[in-house]
PDB file of C-alpha atoms in Angstrom:
ATOM      1  CA  MET A  10     -21.831  29.690  20.461  1.00 72.00           C
ATOM      2  CA  ARG A  11     -18.112  30.266  21.077  1.00 81.00           C
ATOM      3  CA  THR A  12     -16.370  32.808  18.846  1.00 87.00           C
ATOM      4  CA  VAL A  13     -12.911  31.952  17.521  1.00 87.00           C
ATOM      5  CA  GLU A  14     -10.648  34.835  16.513  1.00 90.00           C
ATOM      6  CA  LEU A  15      -7.869  34.222  13.998  1.00 88.00           C
ATOM      7  CA  ARG A  16      -5.009  36.653  13.425  1.00 89.00           C
ATOM      8  CA  CYS A  17      -2.654  36.629  10.443  1.00 87.00           C
ATOM      9  CA  ARG A  18       0.656  38.518  10.372  1.00 88.00           C
ATOM     10  CA  LEU A  19       1.164  39.353   6.728  1.00 88.00           C
ATOM     11  CA  SER A  20       4.679  40.654   7.443  1.00 90.00           C
ATOM     12  CA  GLU A  21       5.904  37.207   8.525  1.00 88.00           C
ATOM     13  CA  THR A  22       8.171  35.199   6.212  1.00 88.00           C
ATOM     14  CA  THR A  23       6.133  32.661   4.264  1.00 87.00           C
ATOM     15  CA  GLY A  24       7.061  29.078   3.565  1.00 87.00           C
ATOM     16  CA  ALA A  25       6.074  26.352   1.178  1.00 89.00           C
ATOM     17  CA  LEU A  26       2.833  24.433   1.700  1.00 87.00           C
ATOM     18  CA  PRO A  27       3.370  21.088  -0.058  1.00 87.00           C
ATOM     19  CA  HIS A  28       0.089  19.348  -0.721  1.00 90.00           C
ATOM     20  CA  PHE A  29       1.254  15.983   0.585  1.00 86.00           C
ATOM     21  CA  TRP A  30      -2.350  14.837   0.971  1.00 88.00           C
ATOM     22  CA  GLU A  31      -2.742  14.877  -2.821  1.00 94.00           C
ATOM     23  CA  HIS A  32      -0.153  12.131  -3.316  1.00 95.00           C
ATOM     24  CA  THR A  33      -2.403   9.122  -2.662  1.00 95.00           C
ATOM     25  CA  VAL A  34      -6.056   8.468  -1.943  1.00 95.00           C
ATOM     26  CA  GLY A  35      -7.212   5.200  -0.401  1.00 94.00           C
ATOM     27  CA  SER A  36     -10.022   3.063  -1.734  1.00 94.00           C
ATOM     28  CA  GLY A  37     -11.694  -0.158  -0.619  1.00 93.00           C
ATOM     29  CA  HIS A  38     -10.629  -3.289  -2.484  1.00 95.00           C
ATOM     30  CA  ALA A  39      -9.587  -3.961  -6.042  1.00 97.00           C
ATOM     31  CA  PRO A  40     -12.853  -5.090  -7.737  1.00 97.00           C
ATOM     32  CA  LEU A  41     -14.453  -1.738  -6.886  1.00 97.00           C
ATOM     33  CA  ALA A  42     -12.056  -0.145  -9.373  1.00 97.00           C
ATOM     34  CA  LEU A  43     -13.849  -1.994 -12.191  1.00 97.00           C
ATOM     35  CA  ARG A  44     -17.148  -0.240 -11.437  1.00 97.00           C
ATOM     36  CA  ALA A  45     -18.275   2.697 -13.567  1.00 97.00           C
ATOM     37  CA  ASP A  46     -19.451   4.736 -10.560  1.00 97.00           C
ATOM     38  CA  TRP A  47     -16.118   4.245  -8.747  1.00 97.00           C
ATOM     39  CA  GLN A  48     -14.242   5.324 -11.857  1.00 98.00           C
ATOM     40  CA  GLU A  49     -16.339   8.447 -12.246  1.00 97.00           C
ATOM     41  CA  GLN A  50     -15.796   9.354  -8.587  1.00 96.00           C
ATOM     42  CA  LEU A  51     -12.044   8.832  -8.877  1.00 97.00           C
ATOM     43  CA  ARG A  52     -11.960  10.956 -12.007  1.00 97.00           C
ATOM     44  CA  ARG A  53     -13.542  13.794 -10.003  1.00 96.00           C
ATOM     45  CA  CYS A  54     -11.078  13.210  -7.140  1.00 94.00           C
ATOM     46  CA  HIS A  55      -8.213  13.641  -9.563  1.00 97.00           C
ATOM     47  CA  GLU A  56      -9.627  16.634 -11.432  1.00 97.00           C
ATOM     48  CA  GLU A  57     -11.060  18.559  -8.474  1.00 96.00           C
ATOM     49  CA  LEU A  58      -8.855  17.483  -5.552  1.00 95.00           C
ATOM     50  CA  GLY A  59      -5.584  16.713  -7.315  1.00 95.00           C
ATOM     51  CA  PHE A  60      -5.038  13.130  -6.134  1.00 97.00           C
ATOM     52  CA  ARG A  61      -2.245  11.483  -8.127  1.00 97.00           C
ATOM     53  CA  HIS A  62      -2.158   7.855  -6.925  1.00 98.00           C
ATOM     54  CA  VAL A  63      -4.707   5.394  -5.568  1.00 98.00           C
ATOM     55  CA  ARG A  64      -4.116   2.493  -3.162  1.00 98.00           C
ATOM     56  CA  PHE A  65      -6.462  -0.349  -2.301  1.00 97.00           C
ATOM     57  CA  HIS A  66      -6.480  -3.849  -0.801  1.00 98.00           C
ATOM     58  CA  GLY A  67      -6.899  -7.204  -2.443  1.00 97.00           C
ATOM     59  CA  LEU A  68      -5.337  -6.943  -5.900  1.00 98.00           C
ATOM     60  CA  LEU A  69      -4.238 -10.582  -5.642  1.00 98.00           C
ATOM     61  CA  CYS A  70      -7.483 -11.907  -4.168  1.00 97.00           C
ATOM     62  CA  ASP A  71      -9.383 -14.599  -6.048  1.00 95.00           C
ATOM     63  CA  ASP A  72     -12.149 -12.240  -7.183  1.00 94.00           C
ATOM     64  CA  VAL A  73      -9.646 -10.339  -9.360  1.00 96.00           C
ATOM     65  CA  GLY A  74      -8.630 -13.633 -10.953  1.00 95.00           C
ATOM     66  CA  ILE A  75      -4.901 -13.050 -11.380  1.00 96.00           C
ATOM     67  CA  LEU A  76      -4.037 -16.581 -10.249  1.00 96.00           C
ATOM     68  CA  VAL A  77      -6.335 -19.609 -10.120  1.00 90.00           C
ATOM     69  CA  ASP A  78      -5.820 -23.345  -9.855  1.00 88.00           C
ATOM     70  CA  GLU A  79      -7.517 -25.312 -12.619  1.00 87.00           C
ATOM     71  CA  ARG A  80      -7.094 -29.079 -12.217  1.00 85.00           C
ATOM     72  CA  ASP A  81      -3.795 -28.643 -10.380  1.00 85.00           C
ATOM     73  CA  GLN A  82      -2.477 -26.248 -13.023  1.00 90.00           C
ATOM     74  CA  LEU A  83      -1.694 -22.636 -12.111  1.00 93.00           C
ATOM     75  CA  LEU A  84      -3.334 -20.222 -14.550  1.00 94.00           C
ATOM     76  CA  TYR A  85      -2.437 -16.527 -14.672  1.00 96.00           C
ATOM     77  CA  SER A  86      -4.793 -13.834 -15.957  1.00 96.00           C
ATOM     78  CA  PHE A  87      -3.919 -10.136 -15.873  1.00 97.00           C
ATOM     79  CA  PHE A  88      -7.097  -8.939 -17.606  1.00 97.00           C
ATOM     80  CA  ASN A  89      -8.895  -7.333 -14.652  1.00 97.00           C
ATOM     81  CA  ALA A  90      -5.747  -5.736 -13.242  1.00 97.00           C
ATOM     82  CA  ASP A  91      -4.979  -4.336 -16.686  1.00 98.00           C
ATOM     83  CA  GLN A  92      -8.473  -2.820 -16.899  1.00 98.00           C
ATOM     84  CA  ILE A  93      -7.841  -0.994 -13.630  1.00 98.00           C
ATOM     85  CA  TRP A  94      -4.420   0.343 -14.620  1.00 98.00           C
ATOM     86  CA  ASP A  95      -5.671   1.283 -18.103  1.00 98.00           C
ATOM     87  CA  PHE A  96      -8.330   3.460 -16.511  1.00 98.00           C
ATOM     88  CA  LEU A  97      -5.964   5.078 -14.009  1.00 98.00           C
ATOM     89  CA  LEU A  98      -3.477   6.013 -16.693  1.00 98.00           C
ATOM     90  CA  SER A  99      -6.248   7.304 -18.960  1.00 98.00           C
ATOM     91  CA  ILE A 100      -7.215   9.959 -16.376  1.00 98.00           C
ATOM     92  CA  GLY A 101      -3.634  10.865 -15.462  1.00 97.00           C
ATOM     93  CA  MET A 102      -3.341   8.858 -12.234  1.00 98.00           C
ATOM     94  CA  LYS A 103      -0.990   6.063 -11.174  1.00 98.00           C
ATOM     95  CA  PRO A 104      -1.220   3.068  -8.828  1.00 98.00           C
ATOM     96  CA  PHE A 105       0.275   2.750  -5.383  1.00 98.00           C
ATOM     97  CA  ILE A 106       0.263  -1.039  -5.510  1.00 98.00           C
ATOM     98  CA  GLU A 107      -0.406  -2.924  -2.293  1.00 98.00           C
ATOM     99  CA  LEU A 108       0.610  -6.496  -3.095  1.00 98.00           C
ATOM    100  CA  SER A 109      -2.095  -8.388  -1.225  1.00 97.00           C
ATOM    101  CA  PHE A 110      -3.843 -10.610  -0.280  1.00 98.00           C
ATOM    102  CA  MET A 111      -2.868 -14.270  -0.792  1.00 98.00           C
ATOM    103  CA  PRO A 112      -4.452 -16.157  -3.714  1.00 97.00           C
ATOM    104  CA  THR A 113      -6.204 -19.192  -2.249  1.00 96.00           C
ATOM    105  CA  THR A 114      -4.153 -21.618  -4.308  1.00 96.00           C
ATOM    106  CA  LEU A 115      -0.921 -20.268  -2.723  1.00 97.00           C
ATOM    107  CA  ALA A 116      -2.252 -19.798   0.818  1.00 98.00           C
ATOM    108  CA  SER A 117      -0.917 -21.777   3.761  1.00 97.00           C
ATOM    109  CA  GLY A 118      -4.152 -21.369   5.731  1.00 97.00           C
ATOM    110  CA  ASP A 119      -7.754 -20.214   5.541  1.00 96.00           C
ATOM    111  CA  THR A 120      -7.733 -17.101   7.785  1.00 98.00           C
ATOM    112  CA  THR A 121      -9.463 -14.199   6.041  1.00 97.00           C
ATOM    113  CA  VAL A 122     -10.291 -10.539   6.602  1.00 97.00           C
ATOM    114  CA  PHE A 123     -13.153  -8.252   5.557  1.00 96.00           C
ATOM    115  CA  HIS A 124     -16.483  -9.166   3.968  1.00 95.00           C
ATOM    116  CA  TYR A 125     -14.802 -10.268   0.731  1.00 95.00           C
ATOM    117  CA  ARG A 126     -12.675 -12.775   2.675  1.00 96.00           C
ATOM    118  CA  GLY A 127      -9.203 -11.756   1.625  1.00 97.00           C
ATOM    119  CA  ASN A 128      -6.800 -14.535   2.641  1.00 98.00           C
ATOM    120  CA  VAL A 129      -4.125 -13.126   4.952  1.00 98.00           C
ATOM    121  CA  THR A 130      -1.934 -16.190   5.516  1.00 98.00           C
ATOM    122  CA  PRO A 131       1.664 -16.517   4.266  1.00 98.00           C
ATOM    123  CA  PRO A 132       2.291 -18.469   1.078  1.00 98.00           C
ATOM    124  CA  LYS A 133       2.787 -22.200   1.450  1.00 97.00           C
ATOM    125  CA  ASP A 134       5.516 -21.910  -1.170  1.00 97.00           C
ATOM    126  CA  TYR A 135       7.467 -18.642  -1.251  1.00 98.00           C
ATOM    127  CA  LYS A 136       9.010 -19.536  -4.614  1.00 97.00           C
ATOM    128  CA  GLN A 137       5.561 -19.787  -6.192  1.00 97.00           C
ATOM    129  CA  TRP A 138       4.705 -16.411  -4.671  1.00 98.00           C
ATOM    130  CA  ALA A 139       7.864 -14.949  -6.210  1.00 98.00           C
ATOM    131  CA  THR A 140       6.933 -16.457  -9.579  1.00 98.00           C
ATOM    132  CA  LEU A 141       3.510 -14.774  -9.392  1.00 98.00           C
ATOM    133  CA  ILE A 142       5.049 -11.386  -8.600  1.00 98.00           C
ATOM    134  CA  ARG A 143       7.688 -11.759 -11.323  1.00 98.00           C
ATOM    135  CA  LYS A 144       5.127 -12.712 -13.978  1.00 98.00           C
ATOM    136  CA  LEU A 145       2.805  -9.904 -12.937  1.00 98.00           C
ATOM    137  CA  VAL A 146       5.436  -7.167 -12.967  1.00 98.00           C
ATOM    138  CA  THR A 147       7.001  -8.452 -16.192  1.00 98.00           C
ATOM    139  CA  HIS A 148       3.593  -8.264 -17.849  1.00 98.00           C
ATOM    140  CA  TRP A 149       3.063  -4.670 -16.727  1.00 98.00           C
ATOM    141  CA  VAL A 150       6.500  -3.620 -17.958  1.00 98.00           C
ATOM    142  CA  GLU A 151       5.730  -5.178 -21.340  1.00 98.00           C
ATOM    143  CA  ARG A 152       2.273  -3.580 -21.485  1.00 98.00           C
ATOM    144  CA  TYR A 153       3.004  -0.092 -20.161  1.00 98.00           C
ATOM    145  CA  GLY A 154       6.763   0.290 -20.660  1.00 98.00           C
ATOM    146  CA  VAL A 155       9.476   0.229 -18.046  1.00 98.00           C
ATOM    147  CA  GLU A 156       9.715   4.031 -17.808  1.00 98.00           C
ATOM    148  CA  GLU A 157       6.052   4.216 -16.806  1.00 98.00           C
ATOM    149  CA  VAL A 158       6.192   1.363 -14.297  1.00 98.00           C
ATOM    150  CA  ARG A 159       9.247   2.923 -12.656  1.00 98.00           C
ATOM    151  CA  THR A 160       6.946   5.758 -11.536  1.00 98.00           C
ATOM    152  CA  TRP A 161       4.676   3.334  -9.647  1.00 98.00           C
ATOM    153  CA  PHE A 162       5.055   2.159  -6.056  1.00 98.00           C
ATOM    154  CA  PHE A 163       5.135  -1.517  -5.080  1.00 98.00           C
ATOM    155  CA  GLU A 164       4.274  -2.018  -1.410  1.00 98.00           C
ATOM    156  CA  VAL A 165       4.508  -5.461   0.160  1.00 98.00           C
ATOM    157  CA  TRP A 166       1.300  -6.402   2.019  1.00 98.00           C
ATOM    158  CA  ASN A 167      -0.795  -4.350   4.462  1.00 98.00           C
ATOM    159  CA  GLU A 168      -0.248  -3.872   8.194  1.00 97.00           C
ATOM    160  CA  PRO A 169       1.561  -7.161   8.889  1.00 98.00           C
ATOM    161  CA  ASN A 170       2.104  -6.108  12.514  1.00 97.00           C
ATOM    162  CA  LEU A 171      -1.629  -6.692  13.111  1.00 95.00           C
ATOM    163  CA  GLN A 172      -2.870 -10.249  13.546  1.00 95.00           C
ATOM    164  CA  ALA A 173      -5.964  -9.408  11.513  1.00 95.00           C
ATOM    165  CA  PHE A 174      -3.819  -8.912   8.412  1.00 97.00           C
ATOM    166  CA  TRP A 175      -0.882 -11.245   9.066  1.00 98.00           C
ATOM    167  CA  PRO A 176      -1.524 -14.058  11.567  1.00 97.00           C
ATOM    168  CA  SER A 177       2.132 -14.988  11.523  1.00 97.00           C
ATOM    169  CA  THR A 178       5.476 -13.567  12.638  1.00 98.00           C
ATOM    170  CA  GLN A 179       7.606 -10.563  11.795  1.00 98.00           C
ATOM    171  CA  ALA A 180      10.244 -12.973  10.457  1.00 98.00           C
ATOM    172  CA  ASP A 181       7.700 -14.471   8.067  1.00 98.00           C
ATOM    173  CA  TYR A 182       6.797 -10.998   6.791  1.00 98.00           C
ATOM    174  CA  PHE A 183      10.456 -10.174   6.243  1.00 98.00           C
ATOM    175  CA  LYS A 184      10.762 -13.436   4.314  1.00 98.00           C
ATOM    176  CA  LEU A 185       7.789 -12.397   2.176  1.00 98.00           C
ATOM    177  CA  TYR A 186       9.429  -9.019   1.561  1.00 98.00           C
ATOM    178  CA  ARG A 187      12.717 -10.658   0.579  1.00 98.00           C
ATOM    179  CA  TYR A 188      11.117 -12.908  -2.017  1.00 98.00           C
ATOM    180  CA  THR A 189       8.958 -10.050  -3.313  1.00 98.00           C
ATOM    181  CA  VAL A 190      11.643  -7.405  -3.687  1.00 98.00           C
ATOM    182  CA  GLN A 191      14.036  -9.850  -5.302  1.00 98.00           C
ATOM    183  CA  ALA A 192      11.387 -10.897  -7.827  1.00 98.00           C
ATOM    184  CA  ILE A 193      10.563  -7.296  -8.726  1.00 98.00           C
ATOM    185  CA  LYS A 194      14.180  -6.177  -8.988  1.00 98.00           C
ATOM    186  CA  GLU A 195      14.889  -9.117 -11.317  1.00 98.00           C
ATOM    187  CA  VAL A 196      12.460  -7.502 -13.754  1.00 98.00           C
ATOM    188  CA  ASP A 197      14.038  -4.053 -13.421  1.00 98.00           C
ATOM    189  CA  ASP A 198      16.327  -2.798 -10.690  1.00 98.00           C
ATOM    190  CA  ARG A 199      14.872   0.711 -10.787  1.00 98.00           C
ATOM    191  CA  LEU A 200      11.307  -0.280  -9.934  1.00 98.00           C
ATOM    192  CA  GLN A 201      10.290   1.202  -6.558  1.00 98.00           C
ATOM    193  CA  VAL A 202       9.636  -1.336  -3.790  1.00 98.00           C
ATOM    194  CA  GLY A 203       9.014  -0.669  -0.112  1.00 98.00           C
ATOM    195  CA  GLY A 204       7.413  -1.633   3.183  1.00 97.00           C
ATOM    196  CA  PRO A 205       6.753  -2.583   5.904  1.00 98.00           C
ATOM    197  CA  ALA A 206       3.251  -1.110   5.426  1.00 98.00           C
ATOM    198  CA  THR A 207       2.663  -1.362   9.167  1.00 97.00           C
ATOM    199  CA  ALA A 208       0.034   0.157  11.402  1.00 94.00           C
ATOM    200  CA  LYS A 209       1.029   2.668  14.096  1.00 91.00           C
ATOM    201  CA  ASN A 210       4.473   3.419  12.562  1.00 94.00           C
ATOM    202  CA  GLU A 211       5.870   0.130  13.843  1.00 96.00           C
ATOM    203  CA  TRP A 212       8.707  -2.114  12.586  1.00 98.00           C
ATOM    204  CA  ILE A 213      10.480   0.725  10.758  1.00 98.00           C
ATOM    205  CA  GLU A 214      13.923   0.215  12.287  1.00 98.00           C
ATOM    206  CA  GLU A 215      13.629  -3.580  12.248  1.00 98.00           C
ATOM    207  CA  PHE A 216      12.599  -3.511   8.593  1.00 98.00           C
ATOM    208  CA  LEU A 217      15.496  -1.286   7.546  1.00 98.00           C
ATOM    209  CA  ASP A 218      17.955  -3.344   9.591  1.00 98.00           C
ATOM    210  CA  PHE A 219      16.714  -6.519   7.908  1.00 98.00           C
ATOM    211  CA  CYS A 220      17.093  -4.979   4.446  1.00 98.00           C
ATOM    212  CA  ALA A 221      20.591  -3.687   5.227  1.00 98.00           C
ATOM    213  CA  THR A 222      21.751  -7.003   6.676  1.00 98.00           C
ATOM    214  CA  ASN A 223      20.428  -8.966   3.707  1.00 98.00           C
ATOM    215  CA  HIS A 224      21.419  -6.407   1.043  1.00 98.00           C
ATOM    216  CA  LEU A 225      17.810  -5.848  -0.031  1.00 98.00           C
ATOM    217  CA  ALA A 226      16.453  -2.686  -1.565  1.00 98.00           C
ATOM    218  CA  ALA A 227      14.008  -0.556   0.409  1.00 98.00           C
ATOM    219  CA  ASP A 228      13.279   2.332  -1.932  1.00 98.00           C
ATOM    220  CA  PHE A 229      10.723   3.864   0.408  1.00 98.00           C
ATOM    221  CA  VAL A 230       9.179   3.261   3.812  1.00 98.00           C
ATOM    222  CA  SER A 231       5.425   3.022   4.248  1.00 97.00           C
ATOM    223  CA  THR A 232       3.433   2.979   7.466  1.00 96.00           C
ATOM    224  CA  HIS A 233       0.010   4.086   8.680  1.00 92.00           C
ATOM    225  CA  HIS A 234      -1.233   6.015  11.671  1.00 85.00           C
ATOM    226  CA  TYR A 235      -4.631   7.288  12.721  1.00 79.00           C
ATOM    227  CA  PRO A 236      -5.558   9.944  15.285  1.00 71.00           C
ATOM    228  CA  THR A 237      -7.356   7.240  17.296  1.00 71.00           C
ATOM    229  CA  ASP A 238      -4.385   4.835  17.530  1.00 72.00           C
ATOM    230  CA  ALA A 239      -3.253   5.895  20.999  1.00 63.00           C
ATOM    231  CA  LEU A 240      -6.604   6.904  22.407  1.00 68.00           C
ATOM    232  CA  GLY A 241      -9.447   5.296  24.272  1.00 63.00           C
ATOM    233  CA  SER A 242     -10.110   1.586  23.994  1.00 66.00           C
ATOM    234  CA  VAL A 243     -11.166  -0.882  21.349  1.00 65.00           C
ATOM    235  CA  GLY A 244     -14.877  -0.613  20.669  1.00 70.00           C
ATOM    236  CA  GLN A 245     -15.246   3.067  21.464  1.00 75.00           C
ATOM    237  CA  ASP A 246     -16.718   5.201  18.720  1.00 80.00           C
ATOM    238  CA  THR A 247     -14.436   7.505  16.780  1.00 79.00           C
ATOM    239  CA  VAL A 248     -15.963  10.696  18.213  1.00 82.00           C
ATOM    240  CA  THR A 249     -15.222   9.566  21.764  1.00 79.00           C
ATOM    241  CA  GLN A 250     -11.646   8.678  20.872  1.00 76.00           C
ATOM    242  CA  LEU A 251     -11.016  11.918  19.004  1.00 76.00           C
ATOM    243  CA  ALA A 252     -12.374  13.922  21.924  1.00 78.00           C
ATOM    244  CA  HIS A 253      -9.238  12.890  23.805  1.00 74.00           C
ATOM    245  CA  SER A 254      -6.868  13.554  20.909  1.00 74.00           C
ATOM    246  CA  GLN A 255      -4.032  16.020  21.244  1.00 76.00           C
ATOM    247  CA  ARG A 256      -3.536  18.811  18.773  1.00 78.00           C
ATOM    248  CA  SER A 257      -0.757  18.173  16.244  1.00 81.00           C
ATOM    249  CA  MET A 258      -0.543  14.484  17.212  1.00 82.00           C
ATOM    250  CA  LEU A 259      -0.451  13.259  13.609  1.00 83.00           C
ATOM    251  CA  ARG A 260       2.198  15.824  12.692  1.00 87.00           C
ATOM    252  CA  GLU A 261       4.391  14.812  15.613  1.00 90.00           C
ATOM    253  CA  TRP A 262       4.062  11.120  14.767  1.00 89.00           C
ATOM    254  CA  ALA A 263       4.931  11.850  11.145  1.00 90.00           C
ATOM    255  CA  GLN A 264       7.963  13.895  12.174  1.00 93.00           C
ATOM    256  CA  ASP A 265       9.125  11.059  14.424  1.00 94.00           C
ATOM    257  CA  SER A 266       8.736   8.550  11.593  1.00 95.00           C
ATOM    258  CA  HIS A 267      10.711  10.793   9.236  1.00 94.00           C
ATOM    259  CA  ARG A 268      13.583  10.777  11.699  1.00 96.00           C
ATOM    260  CA  ARG A 269      13.584   6.960  11.705  1.00 96.00           C
ATOM    261  CA  VAL A 270      13.565   6.191   7.950  1.00 96.00           C
ATOM    262  CA  ARG A 271      17.248   7.019   7.418  1.00 95.00           C
ATOM    263  CA  GLY A 272      16.736   9.457   4.582  1.00 96.00           C
ATOM    264  CA  ARG A 273      14.297   7.393   2.546  1.00 97.00           C
ATOM    265  CA  PRO A 274      10.971   8.690   1.206  1.00 96.00           C
ATOM    266  CA  LEU A 275       8.194   8.057   3.735  1.00 96.00           C
ATOM    267  CA  TYR A 276       4.590   7.401   2.767  1.00 95.00           C
TER     268      TYR A 276
END
């Protein structure tokens, strides 16, 4: 067994250690948040680990029931989403809202992802998508108060730079963002909206350029990276990929992303 020796110089100047990892914890998909066991586990995460927000996929999927088509009439129901937010607020947590995936009645195609078949195609009518977002956010402001909802995060989609999550173009994602942010800001201009929610820290500059050119708000930038992103090949197990990882890789990628977000908060 190899011995590792650690030395600590107590005379050195100390610095802050912000617990950035406590900001948000990821979950699976929205219906899990209605389960009693999930809620008990999240309660422990908050109380024992300090997590303050939770993010998950599929809030707009059919199994949550926010939007359904009944005899060619669009019906909106916020009941299940409200049950989730009611619980989060009751334990002192808040949502980091990933606005995804596409309700079947609005979808332009039938491409899906994951076992619960979340539809990942663009809307066939962007105005109807904007109406859904506007109605949803208006309802939450009326239910929870605008001051509360201003502390939430609204993130448009998930990893649209990957075909698995967005089998369309970057331009189509930017169009989705434009309709979404405009709908949310119509409800209240101080609600926090951001993107591009990409994998591997991609599209950051293009996203900010698009927002600047079109005078659209981008209150924060969100992107994802994993220690296996640049390593090995598809299909290799995580242990094999991590064996080739470089120390401090995630920190260096995060520092690079911070330099590219033009002063905005980065998540």
